[in-house]
PDB file of C-alpha atoms in Angstrom:
ATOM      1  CA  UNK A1480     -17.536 -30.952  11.007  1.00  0.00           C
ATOM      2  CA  UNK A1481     -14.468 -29.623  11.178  1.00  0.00           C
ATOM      3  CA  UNK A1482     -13.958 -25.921  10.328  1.00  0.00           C
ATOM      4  CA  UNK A1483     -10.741 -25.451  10.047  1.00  0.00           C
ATOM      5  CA  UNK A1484      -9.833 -21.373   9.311  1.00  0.00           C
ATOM      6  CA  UNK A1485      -6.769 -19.727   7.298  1.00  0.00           C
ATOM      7  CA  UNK A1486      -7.426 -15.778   8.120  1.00  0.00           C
ATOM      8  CA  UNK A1487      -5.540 -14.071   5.588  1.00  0.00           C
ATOM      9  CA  UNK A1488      -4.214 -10.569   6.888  1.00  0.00           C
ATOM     10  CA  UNK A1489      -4.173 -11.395  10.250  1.00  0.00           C
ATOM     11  CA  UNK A1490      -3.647  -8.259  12.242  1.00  0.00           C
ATOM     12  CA  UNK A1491      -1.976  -8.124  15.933  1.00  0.00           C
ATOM     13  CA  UNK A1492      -3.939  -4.872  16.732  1.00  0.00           C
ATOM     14  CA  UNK A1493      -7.003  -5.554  18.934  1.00  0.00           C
ATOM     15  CA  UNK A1494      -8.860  -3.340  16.952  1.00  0.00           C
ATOM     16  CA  UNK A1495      -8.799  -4.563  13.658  1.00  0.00           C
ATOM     17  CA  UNK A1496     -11.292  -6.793  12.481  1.00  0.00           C
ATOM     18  CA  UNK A1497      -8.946  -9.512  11.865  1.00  0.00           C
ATOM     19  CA  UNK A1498      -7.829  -9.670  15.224  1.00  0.00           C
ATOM     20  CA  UNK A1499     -11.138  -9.807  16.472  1.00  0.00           C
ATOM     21  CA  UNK A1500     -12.632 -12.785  14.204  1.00  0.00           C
ATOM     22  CA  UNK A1501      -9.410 -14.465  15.025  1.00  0.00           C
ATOM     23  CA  UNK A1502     -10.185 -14.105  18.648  1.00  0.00           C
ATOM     24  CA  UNK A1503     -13.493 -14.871  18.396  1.00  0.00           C
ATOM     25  CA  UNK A1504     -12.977 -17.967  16.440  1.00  0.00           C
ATOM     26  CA  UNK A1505     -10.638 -18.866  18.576  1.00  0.00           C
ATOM     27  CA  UNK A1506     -13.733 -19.071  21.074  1.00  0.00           C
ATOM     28  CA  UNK A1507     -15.869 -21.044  19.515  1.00  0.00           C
ATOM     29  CA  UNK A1508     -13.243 -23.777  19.947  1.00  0.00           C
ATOM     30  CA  UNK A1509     -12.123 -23.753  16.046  1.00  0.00           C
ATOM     31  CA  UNK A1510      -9.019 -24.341  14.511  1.00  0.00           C
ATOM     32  CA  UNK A1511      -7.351 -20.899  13.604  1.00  0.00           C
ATOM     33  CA  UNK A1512      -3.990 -20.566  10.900  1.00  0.00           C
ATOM     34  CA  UNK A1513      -2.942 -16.768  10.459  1.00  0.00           C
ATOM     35  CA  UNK A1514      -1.167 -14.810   7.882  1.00  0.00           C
ATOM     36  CA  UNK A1515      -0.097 -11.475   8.307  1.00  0.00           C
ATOM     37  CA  UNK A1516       2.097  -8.608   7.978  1.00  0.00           C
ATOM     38  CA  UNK A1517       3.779  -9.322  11.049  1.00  0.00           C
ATOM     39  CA  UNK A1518       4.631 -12.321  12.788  1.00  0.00           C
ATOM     40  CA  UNK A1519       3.190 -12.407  16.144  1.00  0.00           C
ATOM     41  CA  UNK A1520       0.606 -14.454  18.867  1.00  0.00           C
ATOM     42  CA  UNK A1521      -2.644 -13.678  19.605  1.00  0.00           C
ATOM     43  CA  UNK A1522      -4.133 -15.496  21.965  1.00  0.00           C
ATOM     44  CA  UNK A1523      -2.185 -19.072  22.005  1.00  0.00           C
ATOM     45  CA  UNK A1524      -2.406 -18.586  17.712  1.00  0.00           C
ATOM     46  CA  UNK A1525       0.453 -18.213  16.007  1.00  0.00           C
ATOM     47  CA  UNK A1526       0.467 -15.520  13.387  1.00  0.00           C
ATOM     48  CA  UNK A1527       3.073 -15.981  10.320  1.00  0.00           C
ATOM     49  CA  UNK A1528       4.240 -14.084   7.279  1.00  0.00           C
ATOM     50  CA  UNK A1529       4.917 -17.391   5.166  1.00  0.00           C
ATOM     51  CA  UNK A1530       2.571 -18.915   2.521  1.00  0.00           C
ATOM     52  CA  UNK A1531       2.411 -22.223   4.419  1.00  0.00           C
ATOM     53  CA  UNK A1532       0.937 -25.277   3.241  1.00  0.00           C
ATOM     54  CA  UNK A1533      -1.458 -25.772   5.799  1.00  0.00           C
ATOM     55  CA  UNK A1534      -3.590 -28.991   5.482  1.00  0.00           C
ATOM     56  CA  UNK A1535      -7.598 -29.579   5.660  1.00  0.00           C
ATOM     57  CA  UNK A1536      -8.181 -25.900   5.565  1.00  0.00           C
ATOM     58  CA  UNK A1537     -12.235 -25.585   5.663  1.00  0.00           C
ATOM     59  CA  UNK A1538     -12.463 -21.972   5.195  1.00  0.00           C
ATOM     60  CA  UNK A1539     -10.211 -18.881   3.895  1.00  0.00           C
ATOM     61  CA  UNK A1540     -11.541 -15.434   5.184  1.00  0.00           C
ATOM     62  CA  UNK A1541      -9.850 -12.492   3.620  1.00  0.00           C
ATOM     63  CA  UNK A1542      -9.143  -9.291   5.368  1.00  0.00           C
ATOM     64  CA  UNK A1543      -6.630  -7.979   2.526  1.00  0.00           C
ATOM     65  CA  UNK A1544      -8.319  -5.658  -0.396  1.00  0.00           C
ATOM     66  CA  UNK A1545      -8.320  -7.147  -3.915  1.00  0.00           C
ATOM     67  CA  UNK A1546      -5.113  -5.681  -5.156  1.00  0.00           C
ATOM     68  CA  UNK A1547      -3.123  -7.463  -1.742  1.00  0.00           C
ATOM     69  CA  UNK A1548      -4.506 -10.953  -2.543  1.00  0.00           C
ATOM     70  CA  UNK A1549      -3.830 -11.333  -5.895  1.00  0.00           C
ATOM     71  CA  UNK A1550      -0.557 -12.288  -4.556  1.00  0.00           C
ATOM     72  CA  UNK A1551      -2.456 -15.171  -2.914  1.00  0.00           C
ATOM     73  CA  UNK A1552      -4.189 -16.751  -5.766  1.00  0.00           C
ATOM     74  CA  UNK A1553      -2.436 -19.561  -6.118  1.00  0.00           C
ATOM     75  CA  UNK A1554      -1.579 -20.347  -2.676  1.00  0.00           C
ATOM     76  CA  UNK A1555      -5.135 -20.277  -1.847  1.00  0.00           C
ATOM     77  CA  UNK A1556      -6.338 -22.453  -4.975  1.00  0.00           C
ATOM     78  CA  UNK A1557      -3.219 -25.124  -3.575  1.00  0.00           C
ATOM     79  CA  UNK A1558      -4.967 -25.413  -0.045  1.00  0.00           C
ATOM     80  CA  UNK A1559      -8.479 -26.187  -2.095  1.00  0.00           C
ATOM     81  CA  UNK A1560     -10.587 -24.799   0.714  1.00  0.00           C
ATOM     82  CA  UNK A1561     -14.813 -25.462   1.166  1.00  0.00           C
ATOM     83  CA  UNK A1562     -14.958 -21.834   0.881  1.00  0.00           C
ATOM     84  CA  UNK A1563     -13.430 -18.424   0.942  1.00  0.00           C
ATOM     85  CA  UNK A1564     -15.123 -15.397   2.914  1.00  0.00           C
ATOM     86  CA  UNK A1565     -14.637 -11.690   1.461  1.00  0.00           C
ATOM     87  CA  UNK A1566     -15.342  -9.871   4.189  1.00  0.00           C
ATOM     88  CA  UNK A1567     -16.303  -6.619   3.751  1.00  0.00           C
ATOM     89  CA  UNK A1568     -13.827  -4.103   1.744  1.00  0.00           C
ATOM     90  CA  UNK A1569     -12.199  -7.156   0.489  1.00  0.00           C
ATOM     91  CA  UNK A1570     -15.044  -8.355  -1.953  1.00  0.00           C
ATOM     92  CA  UNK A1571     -12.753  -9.679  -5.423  1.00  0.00           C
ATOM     93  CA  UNK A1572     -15.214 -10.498  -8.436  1.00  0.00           C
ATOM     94  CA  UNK A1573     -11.793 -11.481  -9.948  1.00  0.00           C
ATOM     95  CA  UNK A1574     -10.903 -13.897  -7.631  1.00  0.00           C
ATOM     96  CA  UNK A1575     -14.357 -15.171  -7.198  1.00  0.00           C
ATOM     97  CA  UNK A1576     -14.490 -15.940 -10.288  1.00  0.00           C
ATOM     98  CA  UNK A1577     -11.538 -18.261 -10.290  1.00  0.00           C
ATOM     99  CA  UNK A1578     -13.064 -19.578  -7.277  1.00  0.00           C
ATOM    100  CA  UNK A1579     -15.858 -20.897  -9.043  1.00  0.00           C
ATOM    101  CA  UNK A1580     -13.752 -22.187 -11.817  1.00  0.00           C
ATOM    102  CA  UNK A1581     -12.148 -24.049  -9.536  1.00  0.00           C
ATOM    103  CA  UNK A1582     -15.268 -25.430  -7.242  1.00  0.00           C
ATOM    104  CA  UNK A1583     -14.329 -23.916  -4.533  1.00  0.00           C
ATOM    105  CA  UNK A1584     -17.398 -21.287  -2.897  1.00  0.00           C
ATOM    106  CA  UNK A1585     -16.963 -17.576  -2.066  1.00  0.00           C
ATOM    107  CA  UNK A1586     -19.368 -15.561  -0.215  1.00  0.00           C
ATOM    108  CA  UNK A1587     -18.973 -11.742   0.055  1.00  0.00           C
ATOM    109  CA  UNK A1588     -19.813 -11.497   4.032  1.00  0.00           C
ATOM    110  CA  UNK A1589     -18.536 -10.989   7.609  1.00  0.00           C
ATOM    111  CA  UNK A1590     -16.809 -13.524   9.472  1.00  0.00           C
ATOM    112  CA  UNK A1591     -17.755 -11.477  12.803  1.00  0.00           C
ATOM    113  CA  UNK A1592     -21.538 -11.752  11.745  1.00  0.00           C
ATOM    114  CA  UNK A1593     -21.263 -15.339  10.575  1.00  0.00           C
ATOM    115  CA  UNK A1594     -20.349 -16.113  13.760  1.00  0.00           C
ATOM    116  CA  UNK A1595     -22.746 -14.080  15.980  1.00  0.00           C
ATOM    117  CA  UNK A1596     -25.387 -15.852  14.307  1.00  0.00           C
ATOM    118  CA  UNK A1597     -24.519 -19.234  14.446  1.00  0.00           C
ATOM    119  CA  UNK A1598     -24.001 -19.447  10.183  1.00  0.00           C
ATOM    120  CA  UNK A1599     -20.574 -20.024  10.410  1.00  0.00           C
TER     121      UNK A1599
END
């Protein structure tokens, strides 16, 4: 199946969590798309600041508090992902709501966990 992943507030600092699922996605072979603040590459993954219109995205995982992604609503609703991930700090009844409006899952968990335990 593939799993294709948007992160959303990718980070380019090796010690944010971001960077870290990124990485670690990246190792478990799946397809990776990155927002963030800054444009950048980490690992061969491009990270951009542009609301792109990426196709067959799988999964969202959020790493922006609620206030940051309400500016992503819509964009996120246009991609019509499986599912969106609020990872922890991030968790957006608002936005899950919507979500669920729109048949599209949320979970409130951690990508990094997820994928330590083979439930990604």
């Amino acid at each position: 199946m593939d799993k294709t992943t948007l992160i959303i507030g990718a980070s380019l600092n090796p010690n944010k969590y971001s960077n870290i699922a990124l990485k670690r996605l990246d190792d478990k072979e799946i397809k990776i798309h990155a927002i963030g603040a800054r444009e950048g590459r980490v690992n061969e993954i491009n990270i951009t600041t542009e609301k792109t219109l990426f196709d067959n995205i799988d999964t969202v995982t959020m790493y922006l508090n609620p206030k940051r992604q309400e500016e992503y609503y819509d964009y996120v609703l246009g991609l019509n992902p499986r599912r969106v991930i609020f990872n922890p700090g991030t968790e957006n009844s608002e936005f899950s709501k919507i979500l669920k409006e729109k048949g599209i899952k949320s979970e409130i968990a951690c990508t990094l966990v997820l994928l330590s335990t083979n439930q990604y």
